[in-house]
Coordinates of C-alpha atoms in Angstrom, one line a residue:
M282 CA 7.7 -2.0 37.9
K283 CA 8.4 1.7 38.1
K284 CA 5.3 3.6 38.4
Y285 CA 6.0 6.7 35.7
D286 CA 4.3 9.8 36.1
T287 CA 3.1 10.9 32.7
P288 CA 1.5 14.7 32.7
L289 CA 2.3 15.4 29.3
L290 CA 1.2 11.9 27.8
D291 CA -2.0 12.4 30.1
E292 CA -3.0 15.7 27.9
L293 CA -3.5 13.0 25.0
E294 CA -6.0 10.9 26.6
K295 CA -8.3 14.1 26.7
G296 CA -11.1 14.9 24.4
P297 CA -13.4 12.7 21.9
W298 CA -10.9 10.4 20.6
P299 CA -9.5 6.9 21.6
S300 CA -6.0 7.6 22.6
F301 CA -2.8 5.5 21.9
V302 CA -1.6 6.3 25.2
T303 CA -4.3 4.6 26.9
E304 CA -3.5 1.4 25.4
I305 CA -0.1 1.8 26.1
K306 CA -1.2 2.2 29.8
N307 CA -3.2 -0.9 29.6
A308 CA -0.5 -3.1 28.4
A309 CA 2.0 -1.6 30.9
K310 CA -0.1 -2.9 33.7
N311 CA 1.4 -6.3 33.2
N312 CA 4.2 -5.9 30.7
E313 CA 7.6 -4.2 31.6
M314 CA 8.6 -3.4 27.8
S315 CA 5.2 -1.2 27.8
N316 CA 5.8 0.1 31.0
D317 CA 9.3 1.5 30.2
E318 CA 8.1 2.4 27.0
L319 CA 5.8 4.8 28.4
G320 CA 8.4 6.2 30.5
Q321 CA 10.6 7.0 27.5
L322 CA 8.2 8.4 25.4
E323 CA 7.0 10.9 28.5
K324 CA 10.7 12.1 28.4
S325 CA 10.8 12.5 24.8
Y326 CA 7.5 14.8 25.0
K327 CA 9.4 16.5 28.0
T328 CA 13.0 17.1 26.3
K329 CA 11.6 17.1 22.9
R330 CA 14.2 14.5 21.8
G331 CA 13.8 11.1 20.5
Y332 CA 15.3 8.4 21.9
W333 CA 15.0 5.5 19.4
K334 CA 18.1 3.8 17.6
H335 CA 17.2 2.3 14.4
G336 CA 18.8 -0.7 12.8
G337 CA 21.2 -3.6 13.7
I338 CA 21.3 -6.7 11.8
V339 CA 18.6 -8.7 13.7
G340 CA 15.9 -11.1 12.7
V341 CA 14.8 -15.1 12.2
L342 CA 17.0 -17.6 11.0
G343 CA 16.8 -18.1 7.1
Y344 CA 15.1 -14.4 6.8
G345 CA 16.6 -11.1 5.9
G346 CA 13.4 -9.3 6.2
G347 CA 10.2 -8.8 8.6
V348 CA 12.0 -7.8 11.7
I349 CA 12.8 -3.8 12.1
G350 CA 15.5 -3.3 14.7
R351 CA 14.9 -1.1 17.4
Y352 CA 17.0 -0.1 20.3
S353 CA 17.1 2.5 23.1
N354 CA 19.5 5.2 23.5
L355 CA 18.9 5.1 26.9
P356 CA 18.9 1.3 28.0
K357 CA 19.9 2.0 31.8
E358 CA 17.1 4.2 32.5
F359 CA 14.6 2.2 30.5
P360 CA 15.8 -1.1 30.8
G361 CA 12.6 -2.6 29.5
V362 CA 13.3 -1.2 25.9
D363 CA 17.2 -1.7 25.5
H364 CA 15.5 -4.2 22.5
F365 CA 12.4 -3.2 21.0
H366 CA 12.0 -4.8 17.6
T367 CA 9.1 -4.5 15.4
V368 CA 7.7 -7.7 14.0
R369 CA 5.7 -7.4 10.6
I370 CA 3.2 -10.3 10.0
N371 CA 1.8 -10.9 6.7
Q372 CA -1.9 -10.0 6.7
P373 CA -4.6 -12.2 4.8
S374 CA -5.8 -10.8 1.6
G375 CA -8.5 -8.1 2.0
F376 CA -7.5 -7.9 5.8
Y377 CA -9.9 -10.6 6.6
Y378 CA -9.2 -12.5 10.0
K379 CA -10.9 -14.9 12.4
T380 CA -11.2 -13.9 15.7
E381 CA -9.5 -16.8 17.2
D382 CA -6.4 -16.3 14.8
V383 CA -6.1 -13.0 16.1
R384 CA -6.8 -13.7 19.6
M385 CA -3.8 -16.4 19.1
I386 CA -1.5 -13.7 17.7
M387 CA -2.1 -11.4 20.9
N388 CA -1.8 -14.1 23.2
L389 CA 1.5 -15.0 21.6
W390 CA 2.7 -11.2 21.6
D391 CA 1.7 -11.1 25.2
K392 CA 4.2 -14.1 25.9
Y393 CA 7.2 -12.9 23.9
G394 CA 6.6 -9.0 23.2
S395 CA 5.3 -5.9 24.6
G396 CA 1.8 -6.6 23.8
L397 CA 1.7 -3.3 21.8
T398 CA 0.4 -3.5 18.2
N399 CA -0.2 -1.4 15.1
M400 CA -3.5 -2.7 12.6
H401 CA -1.9 -1.7 10.1
G402 CA 0.9 -0.3 8.4
S403 CA 0.7 1.4 5.9
T404 CA 1.7 -0.9 3.6
G405 CA -0.2 -3.6 5.0
D406 CA 1.1 -6.1 7.6
M407 CA 0.0 -6.7 11.3
V408 CA 2.6 -4.6 13.0
L409 CA 3.9 -5.9 16.4
L410 CA 5.8 -3.5 18.3
G411 CA 8.6 -4.3 21.1
C412 CA 10.6 -7.5 21.2
R413 CA 13.7 -8.5 22.7
T414 CA 16.5 -10.1 20.2
E415 CA 16.2 -13.8 22.1
A416 CA 12.6 -13.9 21.9
L417 CA 12.4 -13.4 18.2
E418 CA 12.9 -17.1 17.1
P419 CA 10.8 -18.6 19.9
F420 CA 8.2 -16.0 18.6
F421 CA 8.4 -17.0 14.8
A422 CA 8.3 -20.6 15.4
E423 CA 5.2 -20.4 17.1
V424 CA 3.3 -18.0 15.1
S425 CA 4.7 -19.6 11.8
S426 CA 3.5 -23.3 12.8
R427 CA 0.1 -22.1 13.2
G428 CA 0.2 -21.2 9.3
W429 CA 1.4 -17.4 9.6
D430 CA 4.3 -15.7 8.0
L431 CA 6.5 -12.7 8.3
G432 CA 5.9 -9.7 6.1
G433 CA 8.3 -7.8 4.3
S434 CA 11.1 -5.0 5.0
G435 CA 14.2 -3.4 4.1
S436 CA 15.2 -3.1 0.4
A437 CA 12.8 -6.1 -0.4
M438 CA 9.3 -6.7 -2.1
R439 CA 7.0 -5.4 0.7
T440 CA 3.9 -7.0 1.6
P441 CA 1.2 -7.0 -1.3
S442 CA -2.0 -5.7 -0.4
C443 CA -5.5 -5.1 -1.7
C444 CA -8.9 -4.2 -1.0
L445 CA -11.6 -6.6 0.0
G446 CA -12.8 -6.7 -3.8
Q447 CA -15.6 -8.5 -5.3
S448 CA -15.9 -10.2 -1.7
R449 CA -18.1 -7.5 -0.4
C450 CA -17.9 -4.7 -3.2
E451 CA -20.3 -4.7 -6.1
W452 CA -18.3 -2.1 -8.1
A453 CA -14.6 -4.1 -8.2
N454 CA -14.1 -5.1 -11.4
I455 CA -10.9 -7.7 -10.6
D456 CA -10.8 -10.5 -7.9
T457 CA -8.2 -8.4 -6.0
M458 CA -8.0 -10.7 -3.4
E459 CA -7.0 -13.6 -5.5
L460 CA -4.1 -11.4 -7.4
C461 CA -3.1 -10.3 -3.9
Y462 CA -2.6 -13.8 -2.9
K463 CA -0.7 -15.0 -5.7
L464 CA 1.4 -12.2 -5.9
T465 CA 2.5 -12.9 -2.3
H466 CA 3.2 -16.7 -3.0
K467 CA 4.7 -15.7 -6.2
F468 CA 7.5 -13.3 -4.7
Q469 CA 7.9 -15.0 -1.6
D470 CA 11.9 -15.2 -2.0
E471 CA 11.9 -11.5 -2.8
L472 CA 9.5 -10.7 0.5
H473 CA 11.9 -12.4 2.8
R474 CA 15.5 -11.8 1.4
P475 CA 16.1 -8.2 0.5
M476 CA 18.2 -7.8 -2.7
W477 CA 17.2 -4.6 -4.2
P478 CA 18.1 -1.0 -4.3
Y479 CA 15.3 -0.2 -2.2
K480 CA 11.8 -1.3 -1.1
F481 CA 9.1 -2.3 -4.0
K482 CA 5.3 -2.0 -3.2
I483 CA 2.4 -3.8 -4.8
K484 CA -1.2 -2.7 -4.1
I485 CA -4.3 -3.8 -5.7
A486 CA -7.5 -1.7 -6.4
G487 CA -11.1 -3.0 -7.5
C488 CA -11.7 0.0 -9.1
A489 CA -10.4 3.8 -9.5
V490 CA -11.9 4.7 -6.2
D491 CA -8.5 3.1 -5.0
C492 CA -9.7 2.2 -1.4
V493 CA -5.7 1.0 -0.4
A494 CA -4.6 4.2 -1.9
A495 CA -2.6 2.3 -4.5
I496 CA -1.9 5.0 -6.7
A497 CA -0.7 7.3 -4.5
R498 CA 1.6 5.0 -2.4
A499 CA 2.3 2.0 -4.5
D500 CA 5.7 1.3 -6.7
C501 CA 3.4 -0.9 -8.7
S502 CA -0.7 0.1 -8.7
V503 CA -3.1 -2.7 -10.1
I504 CA -6.5 -0.8 -10.7
G505 CA -9.6 -2.7 -11.9
T506 CA -11.6 -1.2 -15.0
W507 CA -13.3 -1.9 -17.7
K508 CA -13.0 -1.6 -21.6
D509 CA -16.7 -0.9 -22.9
D510 CA -19.3 1.3 -22.2
I511 CA -20.8 2.5 -18.5
Q512 CA -23.9 0.6 -17.9
K513 CA -26.7 2.8 -17.6
D514 CA -30.6 2.9 -16.6
D515 CA -32.2 5.9 -17.6
K516 CA -35.2 5.6 -15.5
A517 CA -33.1 5.4 -12.5
V518 CA -31.3 8.6 -13.7
T519 CA -34.7 10.4 -13.9
A520 CA -35.3 9.2 -10.4
Y521 CA -32.4 10.5 -9.0
A522 CA -33.0 14.0 -10.4
K523 CA -37.1 13.8 -9.0
A524 CA -35.3 13.1 -5.8
G525 CA -33.2 16.4 -5.9
M526 CA -30.1 15.6 -7.2
D527 CA -28.6 18.4 -9.2
I528 CA -27.2 16.2 -12.1
Q529 CA -25.5 18.8 -13.8
A530 CA -23.8 20.5 -10.9
E531 CA -22.9 16.7 -9.2
I532 CA -22.3 14.5 -12.1
V533 CA -21.5 16.2 -15.6
D534 CA -19.8 19.6 -13.9
M535 CA -17.5 17.0 -11.8
C536 CA -16.6 14.6 -14.8
P537 CA -12.8 15.4 -15.1
T538 CA -12.6 14.3 -19.0
G539 CA -16.0 16.6 -19.7
C540 CA -17.3 13.2 -21.6
M541 CA -21.1 13.7 -19.7
G542 CA -23.9 15.6 -20.8
W543 CA -27.5 16.5 -19.3
D544 CA -30.3 18.3 -21.1
G545 CA -32.6 18.0 -18.1
K546 CA -34.0 14.8 -19.2
K547 CA -31.4 12.4 -20.4
L548 CA -27.7 11.8 -19.1
S549 CA -25.4 11.1 -22.2
I550 CA -21.9 9.7 -21.8
N551 CA -19.2 9.5 -24.6
N552 CA -17.3 6.7 -23.5
K553 CA -14.3 7.1 -25.9
E554 CA -13.6 10.1 -23.6
C555 CA -14.2 8.7 -20.0
N556 CA -11.0 7.7 -17.8
R557 CA -12.9 5.2 -15.6
C558 CA -12.5 7.3 -12.6
M559 CA -16.1 6.0 -10.9
H560 CA -17.2 9.4 -9.4
C561 CA -20.1 9.2 -11.4
I562 CA -21.0 5.8 -10.7
T563 CA -20.2 6.3 -7.3
K564 CA -22.5 8.9 -6.7
M565 CA -25.3 7.2 -8.7
T566 CA -24.8 3.4 -7.7
K567 CA -28.5 2.6 -8.8
A568 CA -28.3 4.0 -12.1
L569 CA -24.7 3.7 -13.5
K570 CA -22.4 0.5 -13.2
P571 CA -18.8 -0.6 -14.8
G572 CA -18.9 -1.9 -18.3
K573 CA -18.9 -5.8 -18.6
K574 CA -15.6 -6.2 -20.1
K575 CA -13.4 -6.0 -17.0
G576 CA -9.7 -5.9 -16.6
L577 CA -7.0 -3.9 -15.1
T578 CA -4.7 -1.0 -15.7
L579 CA -1.3 -1.2 -14.3
L580 CA 0.2 1.8 -13.2
I581 CA 4.1 2.4 -11.6
G582 CA 6.4 5.0 -9.7
A583 CA 4.2 6.3 -6.7
K584 CA 6.1 6.9 -3.5
A585 CA 6.3 9.4 -0.5
P586 CA 9.1 11.8 -0.3
I587 CA 12.4 10.0 0.3
V588 CA 15.2 11.1 -2.2
V589 CA 13.0 13.7 -4.0
G590 CA 9.3 14.5 -3.6
S591 CA 6.1 12.5 -3.6
L592 CA 5.1 10.8 -6.8
M593 CA 1.9 9.8 -8.2
S594 CA 1.9 6.8 -10.2
W595 CA 1.0 6.6 -13.9
V596 CA -0.1 4.4 -16.5
I597 CA 1.9 1.9 -18.1
V598 CA -0.4 -0.8 -19.5
P599 CA -3.9 0.8 -20.2
F600 CA -5.7 -2.3 -20.0
M601 CA -4.9 -6.1 -19.2
E602 CA -7.4 -8.7 -19.0
G603 CA -8.4 -9.4 -15.6
V604 CA -9.6 -12.9 -16.2
A605 CA -6.3 -13.8 -17.8
P606 CA -3.7 -16.3 -15.7
I607 CA -1.6 -14.2 -13.1
D608 CA 1.5 -15.1 -15.6
E609 CA 1.0 -12.4 -17.6
L610 CA 0.9 -9.6 -15.1
S611 CA 3.6 -11.4 -12.7
D612 CA 5.8 -11.8 -15.9
M613 CA 5.4 -8.2 -16.6
I614 CA 6.3 -7.3 -13.0
D615 CA 9.4 -9.0 -13.3
K616 CA 10.4 -7.1 -16.1
I617 CA 9.8 -3.9 -14.4
I618 CA 11.8 -5.0 -11.4
E619 CA 14.7 -6.5 -13.4
W620 CA 14.9 -2.8 -15.0
W621 CA 14.7 -1.1 -11.7
D622 CA 17.6 -3.4 -10.2
D623 CA 19.8 -3.0 -12.7
T624 CA 19.6 0.8 -13.2
A625 CA 18.6 2.1 -9.8
K626 CA 21.2 3.8 -7.3
P627 CA 20.8 2.8 -3.7
R628 CA 17.5 3.8 -1.9
E629 CA 16.2 5.1 -5.0
R630 CA 12.4 4.2 -6.1
I631 CA 11.3 3.2 -9.4
G632 CA 9.3 6.3 -9.8
E633 CA 12.5 8.3 -9.1
V634 CA 14.6 6.2 -11.6
I635 CA 12.0 6.8 -14.8
E636 CA 12.4 10.5 -13.6
E637 CA 16.0 10.3 -14.1
K638 CA 16.2 8.1 -17.1
G639 CA 13.0 8.7 -18.9
M640 CA 9.8 6.9 -19.7
R641 CA 11.2 5.8 -23.0
S642 CA 14.1 4.0 -21.8
F643 CA 11.9 2.2 -19.5
L644 CA 9.2 1.3 -22.1
E645 CA 11.9 -0.2 -24.2
A646 CA 13.5 -2.2 -21.5
I647 CA 10.0 -4.0 -20.2
G648 CA 9.0 -4.5 -24.1
V649 CA 5.9 -2.2 -23.8
A650 CA 4.7 0.2 -26.7
P651 CA 4.3 4.0 -26.3
D652 CA 0.5 5.1 -25.8
P653 CA -0.8 8.3 -25.5
R654 CA -2.7 7.2 -22.2
Q655 CA 0.9 6.7 -20.6
V656 CA 1.6 10.6 -20.6
L657 CA 1.9 11.9 -17.1
A658 CA 2.1 15.4 -17.8
P659 CA 2.8 17.5 -21.1
R660 CA 6.5 17.9 -22.5
K661 CA 8.6 20.5 -21.0
E662 CA 10.7 21.1 -23.7
P663 CA 10.0 21.2 -27.5
F664 CA 12.7 18.5 -28.6
F665 CA 12.4 14.7 -29.1
F666 CA 14.5 11.8 -29.9
Y667 CA 14.1 8.9 -32.0
K668 CA 16.2 6.4 -33.7
D669 CA 16.4 5.2 -37.1
E670 CA 14.6 1.6 -36.2
D671 CA 11.8 3.7 -34.8
F672 CA 10.7 4.4 -38.7
E673 CA 11.0 0.7 -40.0
K674 CA 7.8 -0.5 -39.5

């Protein structure tokens, strides 16, 4: 293999943090694909140009997603990356891996691909970087025979992901891993066979702390919550105060809805005004706990900038019983997707369609009654419109 000089990439290995350049160099010692990737990347830094072509119909038999085509614009100069496709492997719920399973997949990737990986993509998925077209089918045959499947890509359902939920976190209000597992199986066809205007992501968080950033990144965000009062231990609150916590400044003044009060001796909570943000609970874990009537909130519409700017998701169903059968949640998601699929233009995410068509049209289509908790922002104009049937009840 050709030995590349990489003075610019070498700079990225300096400093206190681990470097991806070091990992590419390690893989390049025994892999021609990784070695030529190193050479092409150094050239990109030198010329300030990218040399990847994105696209092409490439994948495995029977699937339309899970593989992202990548080709080099410089195949003669760097033949090892002439084909450099990305393969996505559906991660287990909560990102729990057995060591032997990771070792098995890495050994297969050394055999069929570049040996380079990304753990994980922003949506989920174990991302395997760099594979030739002719190696895709034999790699998929081996990895699928061991019980693993491809993730989503293209205009399809993307691989559902979740936080580790009740398996490790005492604040999780729902069984995130069970929901993620069932939704993944429910939407297998939509995951592997792109058929929609654009991508659709589902992320599930056990509480509003939202360790998977669902509210910022998912078209459909499922957030664990509760319906009754916060559980409060007054003696433990007093202990926090005696230990030096400024409860007024650190808890009461930081409450986004102003639902808390502190008279120097006792913490009061107006639970009707609480929006379940979890700030006070995460600050005083020994004194406060979520309520006992647990469930989930369904939110819609988050995305990064594509057609229009980035969007945060907003509430559609304020509370749904978390112990109810998965059918209630999946049926609602089906209705949401059907409206979006019928209404959206190509490459338009559902949040963009709702902004364009209006929340009213969306709620009518999915059969959800208007609720003040669905309001994302104050009205921008003083007019509202109604139909005669709105007053029939």
